[in-house]
Coordinates of C-alpha atoms in Angstrom, one line a residue:
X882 CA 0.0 0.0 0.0
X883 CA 2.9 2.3 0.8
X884 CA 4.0 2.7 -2.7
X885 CA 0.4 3.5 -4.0
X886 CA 0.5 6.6 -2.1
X887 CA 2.7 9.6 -3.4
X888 CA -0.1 12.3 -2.1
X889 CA -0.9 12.8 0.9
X890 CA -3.1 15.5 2.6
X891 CA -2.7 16.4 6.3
X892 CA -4.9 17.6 9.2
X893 CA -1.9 19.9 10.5
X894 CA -2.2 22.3 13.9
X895 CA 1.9 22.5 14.1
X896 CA 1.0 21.0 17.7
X897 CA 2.8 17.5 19.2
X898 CA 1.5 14.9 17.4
X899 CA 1.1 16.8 13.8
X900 CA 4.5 17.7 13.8
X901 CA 6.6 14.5 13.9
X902 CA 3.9 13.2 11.7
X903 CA 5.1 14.9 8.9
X904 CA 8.9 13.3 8.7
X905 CA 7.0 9.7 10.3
X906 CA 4.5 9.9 6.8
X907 CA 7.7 10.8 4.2
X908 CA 9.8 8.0 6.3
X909 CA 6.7 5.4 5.8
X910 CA 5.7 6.1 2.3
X911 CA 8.5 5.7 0.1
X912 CA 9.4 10.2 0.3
X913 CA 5.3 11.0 -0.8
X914 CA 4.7 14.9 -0.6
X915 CA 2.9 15.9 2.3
X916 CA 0.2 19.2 1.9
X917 CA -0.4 20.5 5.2
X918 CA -3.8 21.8 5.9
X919 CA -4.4 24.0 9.0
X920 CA -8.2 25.2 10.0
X921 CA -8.1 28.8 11.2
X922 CA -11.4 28.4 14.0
X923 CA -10.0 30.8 16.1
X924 CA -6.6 29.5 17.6
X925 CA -4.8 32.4 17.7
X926 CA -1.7 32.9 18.1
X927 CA -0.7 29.3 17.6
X928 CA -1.1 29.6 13.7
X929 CA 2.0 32.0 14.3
X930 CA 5.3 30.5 12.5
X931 CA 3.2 27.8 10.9
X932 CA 4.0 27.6 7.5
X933 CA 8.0 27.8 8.2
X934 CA 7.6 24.9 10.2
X935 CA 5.4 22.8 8.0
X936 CA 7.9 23.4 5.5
X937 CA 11.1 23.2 7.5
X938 CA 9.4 19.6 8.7
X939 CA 9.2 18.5 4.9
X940 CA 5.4 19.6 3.7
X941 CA 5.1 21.2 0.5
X942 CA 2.7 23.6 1.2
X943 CA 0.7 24.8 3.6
X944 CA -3.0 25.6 3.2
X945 CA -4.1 28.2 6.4
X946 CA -7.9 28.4 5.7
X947 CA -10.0 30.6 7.4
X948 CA -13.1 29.2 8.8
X949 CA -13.9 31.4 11.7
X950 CA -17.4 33.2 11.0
X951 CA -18.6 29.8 8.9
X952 CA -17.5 27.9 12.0
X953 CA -19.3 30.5 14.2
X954 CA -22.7 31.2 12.3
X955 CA -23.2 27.2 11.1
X956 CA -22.0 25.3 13.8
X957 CA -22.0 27.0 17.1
X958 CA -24.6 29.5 16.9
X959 CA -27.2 26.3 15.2
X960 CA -25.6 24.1 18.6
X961 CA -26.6 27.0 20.9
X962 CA -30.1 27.5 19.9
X963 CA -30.7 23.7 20.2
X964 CA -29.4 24.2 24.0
X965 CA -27.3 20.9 23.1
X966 CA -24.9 20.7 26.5
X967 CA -22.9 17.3 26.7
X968 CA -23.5 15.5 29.5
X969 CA -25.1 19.1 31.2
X970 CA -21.4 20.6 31.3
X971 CA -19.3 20.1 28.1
X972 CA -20.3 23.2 25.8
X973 CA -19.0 20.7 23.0
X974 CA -16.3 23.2 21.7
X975 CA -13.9 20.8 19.8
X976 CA -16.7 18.8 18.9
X977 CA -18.6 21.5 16.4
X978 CA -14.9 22.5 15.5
X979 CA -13.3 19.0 14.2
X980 CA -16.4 18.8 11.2
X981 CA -15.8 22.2 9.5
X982 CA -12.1 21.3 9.5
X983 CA -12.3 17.4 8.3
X984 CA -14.8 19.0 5.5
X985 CA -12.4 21.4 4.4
X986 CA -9.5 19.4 4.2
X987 CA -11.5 16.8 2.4
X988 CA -12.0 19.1 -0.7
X989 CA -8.0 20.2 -0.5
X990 CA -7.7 16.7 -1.0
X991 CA -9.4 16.2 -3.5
X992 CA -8.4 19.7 -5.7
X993 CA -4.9 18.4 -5.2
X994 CA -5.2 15.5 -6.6
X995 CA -4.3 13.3 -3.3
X996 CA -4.3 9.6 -2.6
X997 CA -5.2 9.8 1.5
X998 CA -5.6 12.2 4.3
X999 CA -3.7 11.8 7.2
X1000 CA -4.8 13.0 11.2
X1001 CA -3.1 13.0 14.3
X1002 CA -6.1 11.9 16.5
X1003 CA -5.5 9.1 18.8
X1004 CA -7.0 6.2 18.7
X1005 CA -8.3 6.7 22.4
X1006 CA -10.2 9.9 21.2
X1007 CA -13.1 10.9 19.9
X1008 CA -11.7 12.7 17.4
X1009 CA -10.4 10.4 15.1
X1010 CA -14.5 9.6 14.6
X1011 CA -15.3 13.3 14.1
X1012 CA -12.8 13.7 11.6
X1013 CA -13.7 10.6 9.6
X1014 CA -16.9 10.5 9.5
X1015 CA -17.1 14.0 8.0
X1016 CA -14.2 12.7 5.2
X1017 CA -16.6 10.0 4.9
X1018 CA -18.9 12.1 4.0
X1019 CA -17.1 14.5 1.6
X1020 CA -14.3 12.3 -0.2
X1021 CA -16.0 8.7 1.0
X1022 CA -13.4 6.8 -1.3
X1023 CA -10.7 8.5 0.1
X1024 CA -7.7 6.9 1.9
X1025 CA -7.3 8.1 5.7
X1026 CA -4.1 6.8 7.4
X1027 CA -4.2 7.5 11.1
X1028 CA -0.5 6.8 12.6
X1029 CA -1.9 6.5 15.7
X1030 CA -3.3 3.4 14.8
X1031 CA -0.6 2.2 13.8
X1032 CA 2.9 3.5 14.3
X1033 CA 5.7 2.3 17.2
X1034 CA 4.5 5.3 19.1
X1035 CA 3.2 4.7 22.2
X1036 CA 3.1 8.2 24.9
X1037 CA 3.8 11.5 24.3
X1038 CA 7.1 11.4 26.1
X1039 CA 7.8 8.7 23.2
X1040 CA 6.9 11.5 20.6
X1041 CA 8.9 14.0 22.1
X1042 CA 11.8 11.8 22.2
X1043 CA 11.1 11.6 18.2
X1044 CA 10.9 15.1 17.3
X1045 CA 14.3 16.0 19.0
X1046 CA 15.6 13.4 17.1
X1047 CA 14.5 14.7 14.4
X1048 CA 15.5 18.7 15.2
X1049 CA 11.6 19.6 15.0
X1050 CA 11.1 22.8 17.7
X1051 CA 8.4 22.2 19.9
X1052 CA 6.5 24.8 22.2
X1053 CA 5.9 22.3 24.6
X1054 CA 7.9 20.6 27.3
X1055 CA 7.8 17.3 29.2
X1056 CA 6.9 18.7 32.9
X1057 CA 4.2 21.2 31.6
X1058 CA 2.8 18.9 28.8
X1059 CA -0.9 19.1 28.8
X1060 CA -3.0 18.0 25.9
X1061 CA -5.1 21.2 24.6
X1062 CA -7.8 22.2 21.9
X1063 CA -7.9 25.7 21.7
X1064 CA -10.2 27.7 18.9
X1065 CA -12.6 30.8 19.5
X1066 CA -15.5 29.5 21.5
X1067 CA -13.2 27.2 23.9
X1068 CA -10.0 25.7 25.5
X1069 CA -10.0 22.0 27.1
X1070 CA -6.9 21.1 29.0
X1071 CA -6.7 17.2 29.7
X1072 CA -3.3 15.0 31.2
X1073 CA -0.7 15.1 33.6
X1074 CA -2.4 15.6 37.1
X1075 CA -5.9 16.1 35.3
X1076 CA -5.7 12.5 34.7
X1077 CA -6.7 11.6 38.2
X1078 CA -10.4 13.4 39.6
X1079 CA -8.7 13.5 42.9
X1080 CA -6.8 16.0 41.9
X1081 CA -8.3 20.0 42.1
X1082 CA -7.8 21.7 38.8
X1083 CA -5.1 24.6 39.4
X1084 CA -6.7 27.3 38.6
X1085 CA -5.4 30.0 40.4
X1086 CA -1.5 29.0 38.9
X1087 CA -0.2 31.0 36.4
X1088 CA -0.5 30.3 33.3
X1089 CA -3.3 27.4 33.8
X1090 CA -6.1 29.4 32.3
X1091 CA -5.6 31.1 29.0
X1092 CA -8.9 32.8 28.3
X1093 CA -9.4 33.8 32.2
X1094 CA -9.0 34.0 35.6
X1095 CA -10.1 31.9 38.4
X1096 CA -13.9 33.4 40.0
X1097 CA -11.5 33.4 42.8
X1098 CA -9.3 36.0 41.0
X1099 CA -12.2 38.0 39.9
X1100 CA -13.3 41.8 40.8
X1101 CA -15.5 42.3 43.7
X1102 CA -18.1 44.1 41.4
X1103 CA -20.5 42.5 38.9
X1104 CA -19.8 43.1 35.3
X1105 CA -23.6 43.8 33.4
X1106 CA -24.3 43.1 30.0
X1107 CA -27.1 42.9 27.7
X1108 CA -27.5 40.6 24.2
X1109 CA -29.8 41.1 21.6
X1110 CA -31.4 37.8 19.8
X1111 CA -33.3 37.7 16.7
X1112 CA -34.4 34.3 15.8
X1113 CA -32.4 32.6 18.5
X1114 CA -29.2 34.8 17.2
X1115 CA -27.4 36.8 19.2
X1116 CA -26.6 39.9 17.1
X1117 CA -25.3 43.1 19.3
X1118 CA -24.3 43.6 22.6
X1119 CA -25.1 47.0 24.1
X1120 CA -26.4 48.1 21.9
X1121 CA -23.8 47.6 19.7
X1122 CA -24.3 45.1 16.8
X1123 CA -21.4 42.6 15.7
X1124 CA -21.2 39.8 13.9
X1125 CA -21.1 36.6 15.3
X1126 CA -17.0 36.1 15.6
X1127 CA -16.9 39.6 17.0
X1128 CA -19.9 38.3 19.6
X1129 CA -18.4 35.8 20.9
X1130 CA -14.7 37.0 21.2
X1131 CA -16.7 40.1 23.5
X1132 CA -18.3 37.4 25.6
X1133 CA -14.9 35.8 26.1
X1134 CA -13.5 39.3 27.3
X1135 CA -16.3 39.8 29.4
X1136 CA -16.8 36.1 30.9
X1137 CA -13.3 35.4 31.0
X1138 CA -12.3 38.9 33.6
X1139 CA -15.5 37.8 35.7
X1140 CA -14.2 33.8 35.5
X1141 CA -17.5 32.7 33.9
X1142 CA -17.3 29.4 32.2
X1143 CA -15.0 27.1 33.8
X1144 CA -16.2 23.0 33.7
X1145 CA -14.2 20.5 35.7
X1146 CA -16.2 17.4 34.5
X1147 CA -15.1 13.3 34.2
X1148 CA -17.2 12.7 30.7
X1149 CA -17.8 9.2 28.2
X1150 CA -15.9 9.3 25.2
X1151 CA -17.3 8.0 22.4
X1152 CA -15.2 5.1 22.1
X1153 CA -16.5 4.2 25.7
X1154 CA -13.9 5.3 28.3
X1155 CA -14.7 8.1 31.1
X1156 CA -11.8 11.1 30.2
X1157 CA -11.5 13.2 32.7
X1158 CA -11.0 17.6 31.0
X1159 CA -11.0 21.1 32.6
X1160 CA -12.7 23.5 29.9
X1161 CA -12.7 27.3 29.4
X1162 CA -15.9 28.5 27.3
X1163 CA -16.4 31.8 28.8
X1164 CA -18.4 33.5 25.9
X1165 CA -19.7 30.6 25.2
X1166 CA -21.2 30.0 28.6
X1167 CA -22.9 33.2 28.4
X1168 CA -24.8 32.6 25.3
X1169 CA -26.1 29.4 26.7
X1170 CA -27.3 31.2 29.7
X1171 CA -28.8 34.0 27.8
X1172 CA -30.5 32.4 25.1
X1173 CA -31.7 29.8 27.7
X1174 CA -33.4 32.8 29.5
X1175 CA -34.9 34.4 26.4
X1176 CA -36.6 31.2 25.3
X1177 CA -38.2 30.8 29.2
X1178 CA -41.1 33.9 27.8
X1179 CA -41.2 32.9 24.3
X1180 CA -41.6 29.1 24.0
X1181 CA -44.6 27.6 24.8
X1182 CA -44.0 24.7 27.7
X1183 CA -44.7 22.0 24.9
X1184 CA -42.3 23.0 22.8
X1185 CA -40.0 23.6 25.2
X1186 CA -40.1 20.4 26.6
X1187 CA -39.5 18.5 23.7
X1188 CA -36.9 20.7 22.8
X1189 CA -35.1 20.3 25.9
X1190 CA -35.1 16.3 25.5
X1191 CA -34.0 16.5 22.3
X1192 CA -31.0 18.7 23.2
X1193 CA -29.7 15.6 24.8
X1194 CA -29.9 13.8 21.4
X1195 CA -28.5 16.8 19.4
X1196 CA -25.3 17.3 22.4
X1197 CA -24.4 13.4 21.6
X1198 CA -24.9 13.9 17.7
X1199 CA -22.2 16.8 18.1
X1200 CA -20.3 15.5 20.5
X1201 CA -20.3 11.5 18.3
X1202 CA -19.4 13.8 15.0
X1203 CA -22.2 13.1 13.0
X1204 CA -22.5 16.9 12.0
X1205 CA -23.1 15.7 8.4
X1206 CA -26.0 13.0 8.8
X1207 CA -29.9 13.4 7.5
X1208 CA -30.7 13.4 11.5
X1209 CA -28.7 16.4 12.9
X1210 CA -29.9 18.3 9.3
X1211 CA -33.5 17.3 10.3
X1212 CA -33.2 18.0 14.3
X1213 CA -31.9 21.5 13.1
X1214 CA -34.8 22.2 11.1
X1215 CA -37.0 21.4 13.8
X1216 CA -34.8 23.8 16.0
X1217 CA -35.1 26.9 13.9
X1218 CA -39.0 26.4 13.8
X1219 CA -38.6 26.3 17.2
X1220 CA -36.4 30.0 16.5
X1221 CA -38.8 32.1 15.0
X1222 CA -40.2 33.9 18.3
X1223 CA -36.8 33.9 20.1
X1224 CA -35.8 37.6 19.8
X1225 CA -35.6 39.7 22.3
X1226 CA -33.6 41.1 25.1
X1227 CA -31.5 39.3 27.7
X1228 CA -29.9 41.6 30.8
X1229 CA -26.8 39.3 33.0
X1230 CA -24.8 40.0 35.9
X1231 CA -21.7 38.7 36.0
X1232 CA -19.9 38.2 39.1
X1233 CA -16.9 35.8 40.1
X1234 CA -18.0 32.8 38.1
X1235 CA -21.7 33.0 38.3
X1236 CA -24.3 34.2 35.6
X1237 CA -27.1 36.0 36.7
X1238 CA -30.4 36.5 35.2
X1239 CA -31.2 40.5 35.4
X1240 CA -34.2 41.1 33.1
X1241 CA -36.0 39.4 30.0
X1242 CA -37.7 41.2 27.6
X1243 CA -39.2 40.3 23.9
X1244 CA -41.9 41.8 21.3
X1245 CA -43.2 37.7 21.4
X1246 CA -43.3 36.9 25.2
X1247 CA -45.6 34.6 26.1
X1248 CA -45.8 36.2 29.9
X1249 CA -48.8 37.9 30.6
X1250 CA -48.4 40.2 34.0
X1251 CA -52.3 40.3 34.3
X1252 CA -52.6 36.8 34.3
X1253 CA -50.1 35.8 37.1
X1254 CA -50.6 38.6 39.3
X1255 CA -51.3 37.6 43.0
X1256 CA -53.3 40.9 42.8
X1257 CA -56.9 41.3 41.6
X1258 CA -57.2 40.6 38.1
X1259 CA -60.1 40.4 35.5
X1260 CA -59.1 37.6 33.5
X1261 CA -58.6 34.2 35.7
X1262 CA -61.2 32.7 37.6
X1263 CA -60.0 30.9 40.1
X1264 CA -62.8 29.0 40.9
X1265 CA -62.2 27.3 37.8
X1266 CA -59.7 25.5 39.4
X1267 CA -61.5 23.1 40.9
X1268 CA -62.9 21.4 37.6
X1269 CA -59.3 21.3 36.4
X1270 CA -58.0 19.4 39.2
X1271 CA -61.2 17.0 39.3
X1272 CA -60.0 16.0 35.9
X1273 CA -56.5 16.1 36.3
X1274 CA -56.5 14.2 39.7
X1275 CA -59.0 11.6 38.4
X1276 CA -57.2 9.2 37.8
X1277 CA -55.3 8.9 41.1
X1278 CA -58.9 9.0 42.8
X1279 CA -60.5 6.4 40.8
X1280 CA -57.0 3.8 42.0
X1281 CA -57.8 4.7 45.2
X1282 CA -61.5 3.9 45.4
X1283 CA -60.6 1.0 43.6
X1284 CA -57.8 -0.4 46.1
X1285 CA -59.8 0.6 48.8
X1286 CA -62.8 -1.5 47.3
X1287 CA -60.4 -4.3 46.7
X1288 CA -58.9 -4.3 50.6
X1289 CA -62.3 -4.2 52.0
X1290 CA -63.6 -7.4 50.1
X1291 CA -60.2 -9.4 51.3

């Protein structure tokens, strides 16, 4: 098989794994050219440098694509306005990010020409299945080599080891060598003393958090802000309208000074072991929160509650990366039916990790004062009441009379 591939087409972030596998794929295959793809979904700074190294490591090319506001407005804002929380905790931000990427590289592939698409995932992770189920669905007859799977390689220390033998710079270093997924909406931080749930996450040392502070490191006074939806879309803040990159990166700011967002949570992998991760999603947190608010005066309870059980289903469709799949297409339709009265206004407090409802209002609420009032009121008759619960309590009276009946004929 090695000789039958002279393409190959890689899933690069210039991190650990993707960097040795660059020299590890020409070593392997017979000196095939390697085209190094890298999805721009917000990482920052760690795109700087990128293309030196991809080629100083043997790539041909490099491809940098920008996917922020597509990965924003088609796959996180959709996620939100389902209310699709993993497990109630994980806000599922590498999850939305790994099929925008895979789908992108998939067509690269396919311009240039190549034989197979290489990624770095493990074969412990979950996303090795995000990324290839999306190439499935994109380039299905393509060839997806995953050294994982398959090479000599068997820690991270045994990777390290390879790239200095093989004079590839790293950022990283053995003692502070955490596994991370950073892009706009999130970071996750997972190994080294996060491997054991005994162990408190350190989130008042230095250089632990990235998009935040600890709530314990927060000000003393409550940061307010207020987000305009329309249709379940957040699209200003203050008054001030963004798009929905420049939303969330404000949230961050805002949630990240007032350490908002911070999940400490042992979840189920896909591939069926618990993995214990510390996430940052401060923006990201917010939005949930708000839009969760907004939707309590404009959904009717039905739809609410079978919108809320179905956000279980849509959080494992994310978080299983089956982005691409008739169901999630069809769950999202229901979803922005669901949208069409959820615009409004949604006032938080913010204040040392906690999110704080301070005001609701919307041209569709459902809430009518003059109904629930505890005050006099023209329109509710309470003695209609009583009917109701005849009805609704029937059938707990007619067991009763019936178990009675039955304990007195014993």
């Amino acid at each position: 098989m090695a000789n039958k591939i002279k393409k190959v087409v890689l899933a690069y972030s210039g991190g650990l794994d993707t960097s040795i596998i660059i020299p590890w794929l020409k070593e392997n295959y017979d000196n095939c050219e390697v085209i190094a793809v890298s999805g721009d979904v917000g990482q920052g700074t760690e795109l700087d440098g990128l293309e030196e190294k991809a080629l100083k490591t043997g790539a041909s090319k490099l491809y940098i694509e920008d996917l922020t506001e597509e990965f924003v407005e088609d796959y996180v804002f959709p996620t939100v306005q389902a209310g699709a929380i993993y497990e109630n905790q994980y806000m599922l931000g590498t999850s939305f990010a790994r099929p925008i990427i895979a789908k992108r590289i998939a067509e690269i592939a396919i311009k240039e020409g190549a034989d197979a698409i290489c990624h770095g995932c493990t074969g412990k992770g979950n996303d090795q299945v995000r990324f290839e189920l999306a190439i499935k669905a994109f380039a299905p007859d393509m060839q997806i080599i995953a050294p994982w799977r398959i090479w000599n390689i068997k820690s991270r220390d045994e990777e390290i080891d390879y790239a200095e033998a093989h004079n590839i710079p790293l950022k990283i270093n053995r003692e502070t060598n955490y596994s991370k997924d950073k892009n706009l909406w999130h970071l996750s931080h997972e190994g080294l003393d996060l491997e054991d749930p005994a162990n408190e996450p350190q989130y008042e040392k230095p250089g632990f958090l990235e998009m935040g502070v600890s709530p314990i490191q927060a000000p003393d006074k409550p940061t307010y802000v207020t987000i305009h939806f329309e249709r379940g879309i957040p699209t200003s803040i203050d008054g001030v309208e963004m798009n929905g990159k420049q939303i969330v990166a404000k949230l961050n700011e805002l949630g990240g000074a007032n350490g908002i967002g911070l999940a400490d949570l042992v979840e189920n992998r896909l591939v069926g072991m618990k993995s214990r991760g510390v996430y940052e999603t401060p923006g990201g947190a917010i939005l949930y929160k708000a839009h969760e608010v907004l939707e309590t005066i404009t959904l009717d309870k039905e739809t609410a509650r079978v919108k809320q059980y179905l956000s279980i289903k849509f959080a494992d469709i994310v978080y299983n990366g089956q982005w691409f799949t008739p169901l999630r297409e069809a769950m999202s339709a229901f979803v922005t039916e669901t949208q069409k009265t959820v615009t409004g206004d949604v006032k938080l407090k913010l204040y040392k990790g906690n999110i704080i409802n301070a005001g609701v209002t919307s041209p569709y609420t459902l809430y009518d004062e003059e109904v629930a009032t505890f005050d006099e009121d023209n329109v509710y008759n309470q003695a209609d009441s009583a009917g109701f619960i005849n009805l609704f309590g029937l059938p707990i009276k007619v067991r009763a009379k019936l178990e009675q009946k039955r304990n007195n004929n014993k």
